[in-house]
Amino acid sequence: FTSTDNVSFQIYSLSTKKWNVPAGFADYPVNIQNDSTDIDDAGSAAIALSPDYLGSDDSLRIAFVGIGTRTTTEAGIYRMKDTSDKMLTDDKNVKSLAFDGSNLVAGDRESNKVWYSDNPLASDPDFSTTSTHKRPGGGHNVTVAWKGSDVVAGTQGKMSAFSISRDNGKAFNGVSFIRTDGTMGTMLDVEVSGDGKTIYLTSSTSEGLTLWRYVGAWERVFNKTGALDKYIVRIAPDDSNAVYLSMAGSSNSTVIYYTQDGGNTKWFVRSAKYAIQDLAVESADV
């Protein structure tokens, strides 16, 4: 619950139909932030309960709270252990949180960033950010959730999509509800593996560039908002996971994106000395 100068964590009993102390929860509500001018700008808040959360047992009242503000001073992620709260990380405008008992993921409200931690219960947890070219796509309001051992995410804005991460939030691929300006746009280039089982295709709309990969089903493995030029895709004849992606036929076409795993988890950025018109791949290394 937020007011003009604080955020409080409250608890409700379904059996007594009462909140906080009247429901038998001593010392509730818990004030997470007090007398903060930045809380007046709070635009979002999220709660992620531990899978074994039990309101009747104070030792099992473990939850995470995320706050998003226009100024990021008081924005961040807090951990609740019953009535004890601790700020785990600040300067993060949190839209959503999800916790599977071991891993915590958080979606941003102002961009398509996702933060993840594999030790959120530690005294000083580590948080990392999904790399730029493997975020869920879209512009803002990232909503995250656990689907078994995978993380799924939805976004808003240009190039938004429903995306999936198979590595606890480190990398996302778009799998459905992919916004491409209402159409597939212009097909730019296509590459097919020697055995015909893998296809890579680049397309462009007024919103940007997409690299699609087909291995039994289509997934968006790379997207770049505002990239409207012609992009070519090339793969190694002996390794369909070695992929090169580059702009072509422009004075700005000196950047090459490269992945070793079919775009699943990471893209590396390479630089060419001259503007690229075309390129060929001899092997995974050349």
PDB file of C-alpha atoms in Angstrom:
ATOM      1  CA  PHE A   1       0.000   0.000   0.000  1.00  0.00           C
ATOM      2  CA  THR A   2       1.402   3.414  -0.910  1.00  0.00           C
ATOM      3  CA  SER A   3       0.500   6.858   0.351  1.00  0.00           C
ATOM      4  CA  THR A   4       2.108  10.206  -0.351  1.00  0.00           C
ATOM      5  CA  ASP A   5       5.184   9.485   1.740  1.00  0.00           C
ATOM      6  CA  ASN A   6       5.460   5.775   2.566  1.00  0.00           C
ATOM      7  CA  VAL A   7       5.026   2.206   1.403  1.00  0.00           C
ATOM      8  CA  SER A   8       3.601  -0.346   3.832  1.00  0.00           C
ATOM      9  CA  PHE A   9       3.360  -4.129   3.643  1.00  0.00           C
ATOM     10  CA  GLN A  10       0.055  -5.431   4.976  1.00  0.00           C
ATOM     11  CA  ILE A  11      -1.396  -8.898   5.602  1.00  0.00           C
ATOM     12  CA  TYR A  12      -5.017 -10.070   5.412  1.00  0.00           C
ATOM     13  CA  SER A  13      -6.661 -13.111   7.004  1.00  0.00           C
ATOM     14  CA  LEU A  14      -9.200 -14.890   4.826  1.00  0.00           C
ATOM     15  CA  SER A  15     -10.603 -16.696   7.867  1.00  0.00           C
ATOM     16  CA  THR A  16     -11.207 -13.598  10.028  1.00  0.00           C
ATOM     17  CA  LYS A  17     -11.680 -11.268   7.057  1.00  0.00           C
ATOM     18  CA  LYS A  18      -9.565  -8.660   8.804  1.00  0.00           C
ATOM     19  CA  TRP A  19      -6.272  -6.902   8.144  1.00  0.00           C
ATOM     20  CA  ASN A  20      -3.093  -6.745  10.215  1.00  0.00           C
ATOM     21  CA  VAL A  21      -3.339  -6.519  14.045  1.00  0.00           C
ATOM     22  CA  PRO A  22      -7.133  -7.125  14.222  1.00  0.00           C
ATOM     23  CA  ALA A  23      -6.518 -10.336  12.267  1.00  0.00           C
ATOM     24  CA  GLY A  24      -3.911 -11.483  14.802  1.00  0.00           C
ATOM     25  CA  PHE A  25      -0.758 -10.317  13.001  1.00  0.00           C
ATOM     26  CA  ALA A  26       1.215  -8.285  15.529  1.00  0.00           C
ATOM     27  CA  ASP A  27       3.325  -5.361  14.279  1.00  0.00           C
ATOM     28  CA  TYR A  28       1.552  -5.195  10.926  1.00  0.00           C
ATOM     29  CA  PRO A  29       1.482  -3.188   8.692  1.00  0.00           C
ATOM     30  CA  VAL A  30       5.230  -2.954   8.162  1.00  0.00           C
ATOM     31  CA  ASN A  31       6.465   0.383   6.867  1.00  0.00           C
ATOM     32  CA  ILE A  32       9.004  -0.315   4.118  1.00  0.00           C
ATOM     33  CA  GLN A  33       9.715   3.336   3.411  1.00  0.00           C
ATOM     34  CA  ASN A  34       8.863   6.304   5.609  1.00  0.00           C
ATOM     35  CA  ASP A  35       8.717  10.026   4.875  1.00  0.00           C
ATOM     36  CA  SER A  36      10.097   9.647   1.371  1.00  0.00           C
ATOM     37  CA  THR A  37       9.446  12.416  -1.135  1.00  0.00           C
ATOM     38  CA  ASP A  38      10.184   9.960  -3.949  1.00  0.00           C
ATOM     39  CA  ILE A  39       7.447   7.558  -2.872  1.00  0.00           C
ATOM     40  CA  ASP A  40       4.981  10.240  -3.927  1.00  0.00           C
ATOM     41  CA  ASP A  41       6.031   9.340  -7.486  1.00  0.00           C
ATOM     42  CA  ALA A  42       5.505   5.593  -7.059  1.00  0.00           C
ATOM     43  CA  GLY A  43       4.052   4.190 -10.259  1.00  0.00           C
ATOM     44  CA  SER A  44       4.195   0.455  -9.589  1.00  0.00           C
ATOM     45  CA  ALA A  45       4.641  -2.097  -6.832  1.00  0.00           C
ATOM     46  CA  ALA A  46       4.883  -5.875  -6.899  1.00  0.00           C
ATOM     47  CA  ILE A  47       4.896  -8.709  -4.372  1.00  0.00           C
ATOM     48  CA  ALA A  48       6.427 -12.177  -4.813  1.00  0.00           C
ATOM     49  CA  LEU A  49       5.738 -14.664  -2.053  1.00  0.00           C
ATOM     50  CA  SER A  50       7.986 -17.603  -1.309  1.00  0.00           C
ATOM     51  CA  PRO A  51       6.417 -20.852  -2.597  1.00  0.00           C
ATOM     52  CA  ASP A  52       6.240 -22.110   1.004  1.00  0.00           C
ATOM     53  CA  TYR A  53       4.866 -18.826   2.410  1.00  0.00           C
ATOM     54  CA  LEU A  54       2.519 -19.540   5.326  1.00  0.00           C
ATOM     55  CA  GLY A  55       0.780 -16.673   7.060  1.00  0.00           C
ATOM     56  CA  SER A  56       0.127 -18.676  10.218  1.00  0.00           C
ATOM     57  CA  ASP A  57       3.866 -19.332  10.708  1.00  0.00           C
ATOM     58  CA  ASP A  58       6.001 -16.210  11.168  1.00  0.00           C
ATOM     59  CA  SER A  59       9.164 -18.147  10.187  1.00  0.00           C
ATOM     60  CA  LEU A  60       7.646 -18.832   6.761  1.00  0.00           C
ATOM     61  CA  ARG A  61       6.499 -15.265   6.023  1.00  0.00           C
ATOM     62  CA  ILE A  62       9.155 -14.587   3.390  1.00  0.00           C
ATOM     63  CA  ALA A  63       8.270 -12.245   0.550  1.00  0.00           C
ATOM     64  CA  PHE A  64       9.895  -9.829  -1.901  1.00  0.00           C
ATOM     65  CA  VAL A  65       8.565  -6.376  -2.718  1.00  0.00           C
ATOM     66  CA  GLY A  66       9.449  -4.316  -5.771  1.00  0.00           C
ATOM     67  CA  ILE A  67       8.821  -0.581  -6.102  1.00  0.00           C
ATOM     68  CA  GLY A  68       8.938   1.549  -9.219  1.00  0.00           C
ATOM     69  CA  THR A  69       9.177   5.356  -9.099  1.00  0.00           C
ATOM     70  CA  ARG A  70       9.819   8.106 -11.605  1.00  0.00           C
ATOM     71  CA  THR A  71      12.940   9.006  -9.673  1.00  0.00           C
ATOM     72  CA  THR A  72      14.895   5.901  -8.821  1.00  0.00           C
ATOM     73  CA  THR A  73      16.150   6.905  -5.361  1.00  0.00           C
ATOM     74  CA  GLU A  74      13.643   4.787  -3.441  1.00  0.00           C
ATOM     75  CA  ALA A  75      12.898   2.353  -6.271  1.00  0.00           C
ATOM     76  CA  GLY A  76      14.242  -1.149  -5.840  1.00  0.00           C
ATOM     77  CA  ILE A  77      13.734  -4.611  -4.396  1.00  0.00           C
ATOM     78  CA  TYR A  78      13.077  -5.331  -0.735  1.00  0.00           C
ATOM     79  CA  ARG A  79      13.046  -8.633   1.126  1.00  0.00           C
ATOM     80  CA  MET A  80      10.532  -9.241   3.881  1.00  0.00           C
ATOM     81  CA  LYS A  81      11.148 -11.793   6.644  1.00  0.00           C
ATOM     82  CA  ASP A  82       7.953 -11.411   8.634  1.00  0.00           C
ATOM     83  CA  THR A  83       8.156  -7.834   9.989  1.00  0.00           C
ATOM     84  CA  SER A  84      11.817  -7.328   9.067  1.00  0.00           C
ATOM     85  CA  ASP A  85      12.509  -5.642   5.736  1.00  0.00           C
ATOM     86  CA  LYS A  86      15.784  -5.117   3.900  1.00  0.00           C
ATOM     87  CA  MET A  87      16.527  -3.228   0.693  1.00  0.00           C
ATOM     88  CA  LEU A  88      18.406  -5.674  -1.533  1.00  0.00           C
ATOM     89  CA  THR A  89      19.066  -3.345  -4.449  1.00  0.00           C
ATOM     90  CA  ASP A  90      18.116   0.195  -5.372  1.00  0.00           C
ATOM     91  CA  ASP A  91      17.863   2.263  -8.575  1.00  0.00           C
ATOM     92  CA  LYS A  92      15.629  -0.349 -10.209  1.00  0.00           C
ATOM     93  CA  ASN A  93      12.177   0.672 -11.360  1.00  0.00           C
ATOM     94  CA  VAL A  94      10.391  -2.588 -10.687  1.00  0.00           C
ATOM     95  CA  LYS A  95       7.157  -3.480 -12.471  1.00  0.00           C
ATOM     96  CA  SER A  96       6.932  -7.158 -11.500  1.00  0.00           C
ATOM     97  CA  LEU A  97       8.648  -9.854  -9.427  1.00  0.00           C
ATOM     98  CA  ALA A  98       8.693 -13.651  -9.452  1.00  0.00           C
ATOM     99  CA  PHE A  99      10.390 -16.051  -7.024  1.00  0.00           C
ATOM    100  CA  ASP A 100      10.577 -19.856  -7.375  1.00  0.00           C
ATOM    101  CA  GLY A 101      12.136 -20.544  -3.990  1.00  0.00           C
ATOM    102  CA  SER A 102      15.710 -20.228  -5.245  1.00  0.00           C
ATOM    103  CA  ASN A 103      15.791 -17.663  -8.068  1.00  0.00           C
ATOM    104  CA  LEU A 104      14.320 -14.175  -8.185  1.00  0.00           C
ATOM    105  CA  VAL A 105      13.534 -12.285 -11.406  1.00  0.00           C
ATOM    106  CA  ALA A 106      12.277  -8.717 -11.747  1.00  0.00           C
ATOM    107  CA  GLY A 107      10.898  -6.783 -14.717  1.00  0.00           C
ATOM    108  CA  ASP A 108      11.414  -3.060 -15.271  1.00  0.00           C
ATOM    109  CA  ARG A 109       8.585  -0.562 -15.742  1.00  0.00           C
ATOM    110  CA  GLU A 110      10.533   1.995 -17.804  1.00  0.00           C
ATOM    111  CA  SER A 111      12.449  -0.333 -20.180  1.00  0.00           C
ATOM    112  CA  ASN A 112      12.648  -3.994 -21.224  1.00  0.00           C
ATOM    113  CA  LYS A 113      15.315  -4.828 -18.645  1.00  0.00           C
ATOM    114  CA  VAL A 114      15.114  -7.982 -16.551  1.00  0.00           C
ATOM    115  CA  TRP A 115      17.175  -8.472 -13.386  1.00  0.00           C
ATOM    116  CA  TYR A 116      17.890 -11.887 -11.938  1.00  0.00           C
ATOM    117  CA  SER A 117      19.473 -13.306  -8.805  1.00  0.00           C
ATOM    118  CA  ASP A 118      20.281 -16.904  -7.891  1.00  0.00           C
ATOM    119  CA  ASN A 119      20.872 -16.073  -4.217  1.00  0.00           C
ATOM    120  CA  PRO A 120      18.133 -13.609  -3.178  1.00  0.00           C
ATOM    121  CA  LEU A 121      18.000 -15.097   0.335  1.00  0.00           C
ATOM    122  CA  ALA A 122      21.689 -14.361   0.979  1.00  0.00           C
ATOM    123  CA  SER A 123      22.715 -11.535   3.290  1.00  0.00           C
ATOM    124  CA  ASP A 124      24.082  -9.616   0.285  1.00  0.00           C
ATOM    125  CA  PRO A 125      22.434 -11.016  -2.876  1.00  0.00           C
ATOM    126  CA  ASP A 126      23.935 -10.680  -6.357  1.00  0.00           C
ATOM    127  CA  PHE A 127      21.837  -9.146  -9.150  1.00  0.00           C
ATOM    128  CA  SER A 128      22.619  -9.209 -12.868  1.00  0.00           C
ATOM    129  CA  THR A 129      20.870  -7.721 -15.892  1.00  0.00           C
ATOM    130  CA  THR A 130      19.841  -9.618 -18.995  1.00  0.00           C
ATOM    131  CA  SER A 131      22.152  -8.586 -21.852  1.00  0.00           C
ATOM    132  CA  THR A 132      20.841  -5.937 -24.245  1.00  0.00           C
ATOM    133  CA  HIS A 133      20.215  -8.193 -27.241  1.00  0.00           C
ATOM    134  CA  LYS A 134      18.572 -10.998 -25.250  1.00  0.00           C
ATOM    135  CA  ARG A 135      15.911  -9.039 -23.397  1.00  0.00           C
ATOM    136  CA  PRO A 136      12.219  -9.840 -23.936  1.00  0.00           C
ATOM    137  CA  GLY A 137      11.795  -7.103 -26.549  1.00  0.00           C
ATOM    138  CA  GLY A 138       9.352  -4.245 -26.224  1.00  0.00           C
ATOM    139  CA  GLY A 139       9.805  -0.894 -24.573  1.00  0.00           C
ATOM    140  CA  HIS A 140       8.564  -1.109 -20.989  1.00  0.00           C
ATOM    141  CA  ASN A 141       6.349  -2.748 -18.353  1.00  0.00           C
ATOM    142  CA  VAL A 142       7.987  -6.172 -18.209  1.00  0.00           C
ATOM    143  CA  THR A 143       5.749  -8.714 -16.462  1.00  0.00           C
ATOM    144  CA  VAL A 144       7.591 -11.873 -15.377  1.00  0.00           C
ATOM    145  CA  ALA A 145       6.370 -15.221 -14.036  1.00  0.00           C
ATOM    146  CA  TRP A 146       7.683 -18.723 -13.491  1.00  0.00           C
ATOM    147  CA  LYS A 147       6.373 -21.520 -15.728  1.00  0.00           C
ATOM    148  CA  GLY A 148       7.873 -24.609 -14.164  1.00  0.00           C
ATOM    149  CA  SER A 149      11.640 -24.213 -14.520  1.00  0.00           C
ATOM    150  CA  ASP A 150      11.297 -21.497 -17.200  1.00  0.00           C
ATOM    151  CA  VAL A 151      10.678 -17.760 -16.862  1.00  0.00           C
ATOM    152  CA  VAL A 152       8.073 -16.163 -19.119  1.00  0.00           C
ATOM    153  CA  ALA A 153       7.741 -12.443 -19.751  1.00  0.00           C
ATOM    154  CA  GLY A 154       5.343 -10.065 -21.445  1.00  0.00           C
ATOM    155  CA  THR A 155       6.131  -6.496 -22.491  1.00  0.00           C
ATOM    156  CA  GLN A 156       4.527  -3.385 -23.963  1.00  0.00           C
ATOM    157  CA  GLY A 157       5.586  -1.014 -26.728  1.00  0.00           C
ATOM    158  CA  LYS A 158       7.438  -1.424 -30.009  1.00  0.00           C
ATOM    159  CA  MET A 159       8.814  -4.918 -30.722  1.00  0.00           C
ATOM    160  CA  SER A 160       6.985  -6.295 -27.664  1.00  0.00           C
ATOM    161  CA  ALA A 161       6.336 -10.034 -27.296  1.00  0.00           C
ATOM    162  CA  PHE A 162       5.552 -12.943 -25.052  1.00  0.00           C
ATOM    163  CA  SER A 163       9.004 -14.370 -24.381  1.00  0.00           C
ATOM    164  CA  ILE A 164      10.565 -17.329 -22.620  1.00  0.00           C
ATOM    165  CA  SER A 165      13.837 -17.808 -20.749  1.00  0.00           C
ATOM    166  CA  ARG A 166      15.190 -21.294 -20.200  1.00  0.00           C
ATOM    167  CA  ASP A 167      18.124 -20.152 -18.044  1.00  0.00           C
ATOM    168  CA  ASN A 168      16.500 -18.349 -15.091  1.00  0.00           C
ATOM    169  CA  GLY A 169      16.219 -14.951 -16.782  1.00  0.00           C
ATOM    170  CA  LYS A 170      19.661 -14.655 -18.364  1.00  0.00           C
ATOM    171  CA  ALA A 171      18.293 -14.672 -21.951  1.00  0.00           C
ATOM    172  CA  PHE A 172      14.853 -14.498 -23.583  1.00  0.00           C
ATOM    173  CA  ASN A 173      13.444 -15.550 -26.962  1.00  0.00           C
ATOM    174  CA  GLY A 174      10.145 -14.221 -28.300  1.00  0.00           C
ATOM    175  CA  VAL A 175       7.727 -17.087 -28.968  1.00  0.00           C
ATOM    176  CA  SER A 176       4.251 -15.556 -29.470  1.00  0.00           C
ATOM    177  CA  PHE A 177       2.173 -12.349 -29.491  1.00  0.00           C
ATOM    178  CA  ILE A 178       5.130 -10.724 -31.232  1.00  0.00           C
ATOM    179  CA  ARG A 179       4.414  -7.159 -32.255  1.00  0.00           C
ATOM    180  CA  THR A 180       5.823  -6.379 -35.678  1.00  0.00           C
ATOM    181  CA  ASP A 181       3.790  -3.301 -36.599  1.00  0.00           C
ATOM    182  CA  GLY A 182       0.802  -5.485 -37.423  1.00  0.00           C
ATOM    183  CA  THR A 183       2.561  -7.328 -40.249  1.00  0.00           C
ATOM    184  CA  MET A 184       5.611  -9.485 -40.859  1.00  0.00           C
ATOM    185  CA  GLY A 185       7.008  -6.528 -42.761  1.00  0.00           C
ATOM    186  CA  THR A 186       9.691  -6.890 -45.394  1.00  0.00           C
ATOM    187  CA  MET A 187      11.551 -10.174 -45.649  1.00  0.00           C
ATOM    188  CA  LEU A 188      15.223  -9.258 -45.948  1.00  0.00           C
ATOM    189  CA  ASP A 189      17.270 -12.445 -46.054  1.00  0.00           C
ATOM    190  CA  VAL A 190      17.124 -16.173 -45.326  1.00  0.00           C
ATOM    191  CA  GLU A 191      19.632 -18.924 -44.535  1.00  0.00           C
ATOM    192  CA  VAL A 192      18.939 -22.656 -44.339  1.00  0.00           C
ATOM    193  CA  SER A 193      21.209 -25.248 -42.729  1.00  0.00           C
ATOM    194  CA  GLY A 194      22.646 -28.031 -44.871  1.00  0.00           C
ATOM    195  CA  ASP A 195      20.318 -30.630 -43.356  1.00  0.00           C
ATOM    196  CA  GLY A 196      17.292 -28.364 -43.855  1.00  0.00           C
ATOM    197  CA  LYS A 197      16.303 -28.511 -40.180  1.00  0.00           C
ATOM    198  CA  THR A 198      17.239 -24.948 -39.206  1.00  0.00           C
ATOM    199  CA  ILE A 199      16.107 -21.723 -40.872  1.00  0.00           C
ATOM    200  CA  TYR A 200      17.131 -18.140 -40.088  1.00  0.00           C
ATOM    201  CA  LEU A 201      15.150 -15.254 -41.542  1.00  0.00           C
ATOM    202  CA  THR A 202      15.500 -11.487 -41.144  1.00  0.00           C
ATOM    203  CA  SER A 203      12.543  -9.150 -41.494  1.00  0.00           C
ATOM    204  CA  SER A 204      12.004  -5.447 -40.985  1.00  0.00           C
ATOM    205  CA  THR A 205       9.000  -3.276 -40.148  1.00  0.00           C
ATOM    206  CA  SER A 206       8.599   0.377 -39.249  1.00  0.00           C
ATOM    207  CA  GLU A 207       9.452  -0.625 -35.664  1.00  0.00           C
ATOM    208  CA  GLY A 208      12.730  -2.411 -36.280  1.00  0.00           C
ATOM    209  CA  LEU A 209      14.595  -5.589 -37.183  1.00  0.00           C
ATOM    210  CA  THR A 210      13.837  -9.188 -36.236  1.00  0.00           C
ATOM    211  CA  LEU A 211      15.895 -12.335 -36.691  1.00  0.00           C
ATOM    212  CA  TRP A 212      13.693 -15.420 -36.639  1.00  0.00           C
ATOM    213  CA  ARG A 213      14.947 -18.957 -36.113  1.00  0.00           C
ATOM    214  CA  TYR A 214      13.044 -22.113 -36.976  1.00  0.00           C
ATOM    215  CA  VAL A 215      13.970 -25.458 -35.397  1.00  0.00           C
ATOM    216  CA  GLY A 216      10.618 -27.211 -35.177  1.00  0.00           C
ATOM    217  CA  ALA A 217       8.976 -23.892 -34.210  1.00  0.00           C
ATOM    218  CA  TRP A 218       9.651 -20.207 -34.892  1.00  0.00           C
ATOM    219  CA  GLU A 219      11.309 -18.060 -32.233  1.00  0.00           C
ATOM    220  CA  ARG A 220      12.579 -14.486 -32.300  1.00  0.00           C
ATOM    221  CA  VAL A 221      16.214 -14.722 -31.224  1.00  0.00           C
ATOM    222  CA  PHE A 222      17.292 -11.126 -31.962  1.00  0.00           C
ATOM    223  CA  ASN A 223      15.479  -7.815 -32.266  1.00  0.00           C
ATOM    224  CA  LYS A 224      16.656  -4.258 -32.631  1.00  0.00           C
ATOM    225  CA  THR A 225      14.226  -1.359 -32.358  1.00  0.00           C
ATOM    226  CA  GLY A 226      14.649   1.297 -35.045  1.00  0.00           C
ATOM    227  CA  ALA A 227      16.929  -0.822 -37.270  1.00  0.00           C
ATOM    228  CA  LEU A 228      15.307  -0.251 -40.670  1.00  0.00           C
ATOM    229  CA  ASP A 229      18.143  -1.041 -43.077  1.00  0.00           C
ATOM    230  CA  LYS A 230      18.792  -4.252 -44.986  1.00  0.00           C
ATOM    231  CA  TYR A 231      20.315  -6.935 -42.787  1.00  0.00           C
ATOM    232  CA  ILE A 232      21.856 -10.170 -44.038  1.00  0.00           C
ATOM    233  CA  VAL A 233      22.230 -13.406 -42.102  1.00  0.00           C
ATOM    234  CA  ARG A 234      24.910 -16.035 -42.729  1.00  0.00           C
ATOM    235  CA  ILE A 235      25.570 -19.364 -40.984  1.00  0.00           C
ATOM    236  CA  ALA A 236      28.515 -21.735 -40.966  1.00  0.00           C
ATOM    237  CA  PRO A 237      28.016 -24.722 -43.301  1.00  0.00           C
ATOM    238  CA  ASP A 238      29.336 -27.088 -40.635  1.00  0.00           C
ATOM    239  CA  ASP A 239      27.528 -25.510 -37.653  1.00  0.00           C
ATOM    240  CA  SER A 240      24.067 -23.960 -37.913  1.00  0.00           C
ATOM    241  CA  ASN A 241      24.533 -22.419 -34.446  1.00  0.00           C
ATOM    242  CA  ALA A 242      27.374 -20.167 -35.689  1.00  0.00           C
ATOM    243  CA  VAL A 243      25.432 -17.182 -37.000  1.00  0.00           C
ATOM    244  CA  TYR A 244      26.559 -13.806 -38.350  1.00  0.00           C
ATOM    245  CA  LEU A 245      24.134 -10.901 -38.718  1.00  0.00           C
ATOM    246  CA  SER A 246      25.077  -7.613 -40.362  1.00  0.00           C
ATOM    247  CA  MET A 247      23.678  -4.549 -42.017  1.00  0.00           C
ATOM    248  CA  ALA A 248      24.571  -4.419 -45.718  1.00  0.00           C
ATOM    249  CA  GLY A 249      24.933  -1.776 -48.395  1.00  0.00           C
ATOM    250  CA  SER A 250      25.178   1.237 -46.089  1.00  0.00           C
ATOM    251  CA  SER A 251      27.977   3.503 -44.959  1.00  0.00           C
ATOM    252  CA  ASN A 252      26.998   2.487 -41.419  1.00  0.00           C
ATOM    253  CA  SER A 253      27.248  -1.252 -42.100  1.00  0.00           C
ATOM    254  CA  THR A 254      30.400  -1.955 -40.122  1.00  0.00           C
ATOM    255  CA  VAL A 255      28.866  -3.842 -37.177  1.00  0.00           C
ATOM    256  CA  ILE A 256      28.569  -7.632 -37.186  1.00  0.00           C
ATOM    257  CA  TYR A 257      26.542  -9.481 -34.561  1.00  0.00           C
ATOM    258  CA  TYR A 258      27.774 -13.016 -33.864  1.00  0.00           C
ATOM    259  CA  THR A 259      26.453 -15.920 -31.808  1.00  0.00           C
ATOM    260  CA  GLN A 260      27.807 -19.397 -31.142  1.00  0.00           C
ATOM    261  CA  ASP A 261      24.555 -20.936 -29.920  1.00  0.00           C
ATOM    262  CA  GLY A 262      21.979 -19.994 -32.525  1.00  0.00           C
ATOM    263  CA  GLY A 263      21.141 -16.765 -30.716  1.00  0.00           C
ATOM    264  CA  ASN A 264      19.773 -18.599 -27.696  1.00  0.00           C
ATOM    265  CA  THR A 265      21.692 -16.881 -24.920  1.00  0.00           C
ATOM    266  CA  LYS A 266      24.201 -14.299 -26.192  1.00  0.00           C
ATOM    267  CA  TRP A 267      25.227 -12.086 -29.121  1.00  0.00           C
ATOM    268  CA  PHE A 268      28.733 -10.701 -29.516  1.00  0.00           C
ATOM    269  CA  VAL A 269      29.431  -7.445 -31.340  1.00  0.00           C
ATOM    270  CA  ARG A 270      32.209  -7.344 -33.935  1.00  0.00           C
ATOM    271  CA  SER A 271      33.435  -4.401 -36.005  1.00  0.00           C
ATOM    272  CA  ALA A 272      34.493  -4.337 -39.650  1.00  0.00           C
ATOM    273  CA  LYS A 273      37.003  -1.841 -41.035  1.00  0.00           C
ATOM    274  CA  TYR A 274      34.898  -1.080 -44.103  1.00  0.00           C
ATOM    275  CA  ALA A 275      31.192  -0.930 -44.862  1.00  0.00           C
ATOM    276  CA  ILE A 276      29.868  -4.411 -45.626  1.00  0.00           C
ATOM    277  CA  GLN A 277      28.174  -5.303 -48.897  1.00  0.00           C
ATOM    278  CA  ASP A 278      28.144  -9.057 -48.371  1.00  0.00           C
ATOM    279  CA  LEU A 279      29.928 -11.721 -46.367  1.00  0.00           C
ATOM    280  CA  ALA A 280      30.506 -15.469 -46.509  1.00  0.00           C
ATOM    281  CA  VAL A 281      31.133 -17.965 -43.731  1.00  0.00           C
ATOM    282  CA  GLU A 282      33.579 -20.790 -44.405  1.00  0.00           C
ATOM    283  CA  SER A 283      33.303 -22.521 -41.033  1.00  0.00           C
ATOM    284  CA  ALA A 284      32.369 -21.873 -37.436  1.00  0.00           C
ATOM    285  CA  ASP A 285      35.770 -20.198 -37.002  1.00  0.00           C
ATOM    286  CA  VAL A 286      36.320 -18.449 -40.346  1.00  0.00           C
TER     287      VAL A 286
END
